C-alpha atoms as a printed R data frame, in Angstrom:
    type eleno elety resid chain resno       x       y       z
1   ATOM     1    CA   MET     A     1   9.631  18.825 -14.600
2   ATOM     2    CA   THR     A     2   6.105  20.118 -14.836
3   ATOM     3    CA   ASP     A     3   4.351  21.904 -11.984
4   ATOM     4    CA   SER     A     4   0.843  20.681 -12.753
5   ATOM     5    CA   TYR     A     5  -0.709  17.422 -13.903
6   ATOM     6    CA   SER     A     6  -4.041  16.235 -15.158
7   ATOM     7    CA   ILE     A     7  -5.807  13.264 -13.622
8   ATOM     8    CA   THR     A     8  -4.977  11.323 -16.806
9   ATOM     9    CA   ASP     A     9  -1.277  12.168 -16.474
10  ATOM    10    CA   LEU     A    10  -1.164  10.821 -12.927
11  ATOM    11    CA   ALA     A    11  -3.291   7.771 -13.717
12  ATOM    12    CA   ARG     A    12  -0.922   6.869 -16.534
13  ATOM    13    CA   GLU     A    13   2.224   7.514 -14.470
14  ATOM    14    CA   PHE     A    14   1.083   5.462 -11.478
15  ATOM    15    CA   GLU     A    15  -0.796   2.845 -13.520
16  ATOM    16    CA   VAL     A    16  -4.072   3.354 -11.674
17  ATOM    17    CA   THR     A    17  -7.516   4.372 -12.807
18  ATOM    18    CA   THR     A    18  -8.793   7.910 -12.631
19  ATOM    19    CA   ARG     A    19 -11.421   6.529 -10.274
20  ATOM    20    CA   THR     A    20  -8.646   5.486  -7.870
21  ATOM    21    CA   ILE     A    21  -7.230   9.001  -7.900
22  ATOM    22    CA   ARG     A    22 -10.673  10.477  -7.315
23  ATOM    23    CA   PHE     A    23 -11.112   8.038  -4.403
24  ATOM    24    CA   TYR     A    24  -7.892   9.327  -2.788
25  ATOM    25    CA   GLU     A    25  -9.195  12.837  -3.340
26  ATOM    26    CA   ASP     A    26 -12.513  11.904  -1.684
27  ATOM    27    CA   GLN     A    27 -10.476  10.525   1.236
28  ATOM    28    CA   GLU     A    28  -8.728  13.924   1.417
29  ATOM    29    CA   LEU     A    29  -5.295  12.390   0.830
30  ATOM    30    CA   ILE     A    30  -4.719  14.656  -2.172
31  ATOM    31    CA   SER     A    31  -6.358  17.976  -2.927
32  ATOM    32    CA   PRO     A    32  -6.146  19.228  -6.502
33  ATOM    33    CA   GLU     A    33  -7.167  22.696  -7.551
34  ATOM    34    CA   ARG     A    34 -10.245  22.948  -9.700
35  ATOM    35    CA   HIS     A    35 -10.794  25.039 -12.765
36  ATOM    36    CA   GLY     A    36 -14.459  24.435 -13.491
37  ATOM    37    CA   GLN     A    37 -14.824  20.661 -13.744
38  ATOM    38    CA   THR     A    38 -11.108  20.136 -14.434
39  ATOM    39    CA   ARG     A    39  -8.817  18.939 -11.671
40  ATOM    40    CA   ILE     A    40  -5.295  20.339 -11.671
41  ATOM    41    CA   TYR     A    41  -2.846  18.329  -9.563
42  ATOM    42    CA   SER     A    42   0.276  19.968  -8.140
43  ATOM    43    CA   GLN     A    43   3.739  18.554  -7.595
44  ATOM    44    CA   ARG     A    44   2.716  18.125  -3.944
45  ATOM    45    CA   ASP     A    45  -0.279  15.996  -5.009
46  ATOM    46    CA   ARG     A    46   1.999  13.923  -7.241
47  ATOM    47    CA   VAL     A    47   4.449  13.275  -4.392
48  ATOM    48    CA   ARG     A    48   1.603  12.422  -2.028
49  ATOM    49    CA   LEU     A    49   0.165  10.027  -4.609
50  ATOM    50    CA   ARG     A    50   3.557   8.349  -4.941
51  ATOM    51    CA   LEU     A    51   3.695   7.943  -1.141
52  ATOM    52    CA   ILE     A    52   0.128   6.609  -1.064
53  ATOM    53    CA   MET     A    53   0.938   4.023  -3.732
54  ATOM    54    CA   ARG     A    54   4.133   2.983  -1.943
55  ATOM    55    CA   GLY     A    55   2.278   2.706   1.366
56  ATOM    56    CA   LYS     A    56  -0.451   0.558  -0.205
57  ATOM    57    CA   ARG     A    57   2.151  -1.678  -1.856
58  ATOM    58    CA   LEU     A    58   3.807  -2.188   1.545
59  ATOM    59    CA   GLY     A    59   0.483  -3.098   3.109
60  ATOM    60    CA   PHE     A    60  -0.260   0.042   5.106
61  ATOM    61    CA   SER     A    61  -3.888   1.012   5.601
62  ATOM    62    CA   LEU     A    62  -5.194   4.311   4.261
63  ATOM    63    CA   LYS     A    63  -5.442   5.546   7.852
64  ATOM    64    CA   GLU     A    64  -1.765   4.779   8.453
65  ATOM    65    CA   ILE     A    65  -0.857   6.487   5.193
66  ATOM    66    CA   ARG     A    66  -2.966   9.518   6.105
67  ATOM    67    CA   ASP     A    67  -1.294   9.715   9.522
68  ATOM    68    CA   LEU     A    68   2.150   9.704   7.906
69  ATOM    69    CA   LEU     A    69   1.156  12.345   5.355
70  ATOM    70    CA   ASP     A    70  -0.364  14.491   8.112
71  ATOM    71    CA   LEU     A    71   2.865  14.244  10.113
72  ATOM    72    CA   TYR     A    72   4.787  15.648   7.173
73  ATOM    73    CA   ASP     A    73   2.376  18.563   6.919
74  ATOM    74    CA   GLY     A    74   2.985  19.370  10.597
75  ATOM    75    CA   ASP     A    75   6.767  18.778  10.682
76  ATOM    76    CA   ARG     A    76   8.638  19.865   7.569
77  ATOM    77    CA   SER     A    77  11.917  18.615   9.048
78  ATOM    78    CA   GLU     A    78  10.475  15.116   8.529
79  ATOM    79    CA   VAL     A    79  11.981  13.879  11.827
80  ATOM    80    CA   THR     A    80   8.619  12.915  13.316
81  ATOM    81    CA   GLN     A    81   7.436  11.426  10.040
82  ATOM    82    CA   LEU     A    82  10.587   9.360   9.576
83  ATOM    83    CA   THR     A    83  10.564   8.143  13.182
84  ATOM    84    CA   THR     A    84   6.925   7.111  12.866
85  ATOM    85    CA   LEU     A    85   7.583   5.490   9.498
86  ATOM    86    CA   VAL     A    86  10.433   3.421  10.948
87  ATOM    87    CA   ASP     A    87   8.087   2.261  13.725
88  ATOM    88    CA   LYS     A    88   5.383   1.373  11.168
89  ATOM    89    CA   ILE     A    89   7.924  -0.473   9.005
90  ATOM    90    CA   ASN     A    90   9.006  -2.543  11.994
91  ATOM    91    CA   GLU     A    91   5.388  -3.323  12.891
92  ATOM    92    CA   ARG     A    92   4.637  -4.332   9.295
93  ATOM    93    CA   ARG     A    93   7.775  -6.476   9.097
94  ATOM    94    CA   ASP     A    94   6.816  -8.257  12.352
95  ATOM    95    CA   THR     A    95   3.316  -8.904  11.008
96  ATOM    96    CA   LEU     A    96   4.681 -10.289   7.736
97  ATOM    97    CA   ARG     A    97   7.157 -12.535   9.565
98  ATOM    98    CA   LYS     A    98   4.351 -13.920  11.726
99  ATOM    99    CA   GLN     A    99   2.235 -14.508   8.613
100 ATOM   100    CA   ARG     A   100   5.169 -16.285   6.969
101 ATOM   101    CA   GLU     A   101   5.558 -18.512  10.041
102 ATOM   102    CA   ASP     A   102   1.830 -19.304   9.904
103 ATOM   103    CA   ILE     A   103   2.051 -20.082   6.174
104 ATOM   104    CA   ASP     A   104   5.097 -22.307   6.696
105 ATOM   105    CA   ALA     A   105   3.301 -24.197   9.477
106 ATOM   106    CA   THR     A   106   0.222 -24.644   7.270
107 ATOM   107    CA   LEU     A   107   2.357 -25.882   4.365
108 ATOM   108    CA   ASP     A   108   4.056 -28.391   6.701
109 ATOM   109    CA   GLU     A   109   0.650 -29.644   7.856
110 ATOM   110    CA   LEU     A   110  -0.519 -29.970   4.255
111 ATOM   111    CA   ASP     A   111   2.639 -31.900   3.317
112 ATOM   112    CA   LYS     A   112   2.098 -34.319   6.232
113 ATOM   113    CA   LEU     A   113  -1.573 -34.763   5.398
114 ATOM   114    CA   GLU     A   114  -0.774 -35.401   1.738
115 ATOM   115    CA   GLU     A   115   1.873 -37.953   2.732
116 ATOM   116    CA   THR     A   116  -0.657 -39.720   4.971
117 ATOM   117    CA   CYS     A   117  -3.262 -39.718   2.199
118 ATOM   118    CA   GLN     A   118  -0.763 -41.009  -0.371
119 ATOM   119    CA   GLY     A   119   0.185 -43.808   2.038
120 ATOM   120    CA   GLU     A   120  -3.486 -44.738   2.499
121 ATOM   121    CA   LEU     A   121  -4.022 -44.708  -1.276
122 ATOM   122    CA   THR     A   122  -1.009 -46.968  -1.812
123 ATOM   123    CA   ARG     A   123  -2.249 -49.435   0.847
124 ATOM   124    CA   LYS     A   124  -5.780 -49.474  -0.596
125 ATOM   125    CA   LYS     A   125  -4.512 -50.030  -4.147
126 ATOM   126    CA   THR     A   126  -2.131 -52.837  -3.188
127 ATOM   127    CA   GLY     A   127  -4.111 -54.351  -0.395
């Protein structure tokens, strides 16, 4: 395992653009060393990028991701971070379940409306 990575290495590994990685750097979520104009990313940056990508995939905001990363920096035992993450997971799950209920209700309404429209079409064609 290597101890340092280029921006291209990380972009390729995480299937994102270099611009995305620079954005996370601008947001102070990762902080590579610089040698002139060249960014050198550490193993820590790579792990943080992996956590950022996972958090985004799960629907967490950048602020929520930053808060979780900051907790890790302050508590190396990870107890606080894990407790907070479990709370965030439960909040996200509740939100997704509510959205699924809303989607199901909308689909039911659309099915009923389509059925009504099809009935009207049938009556107009035969009547």
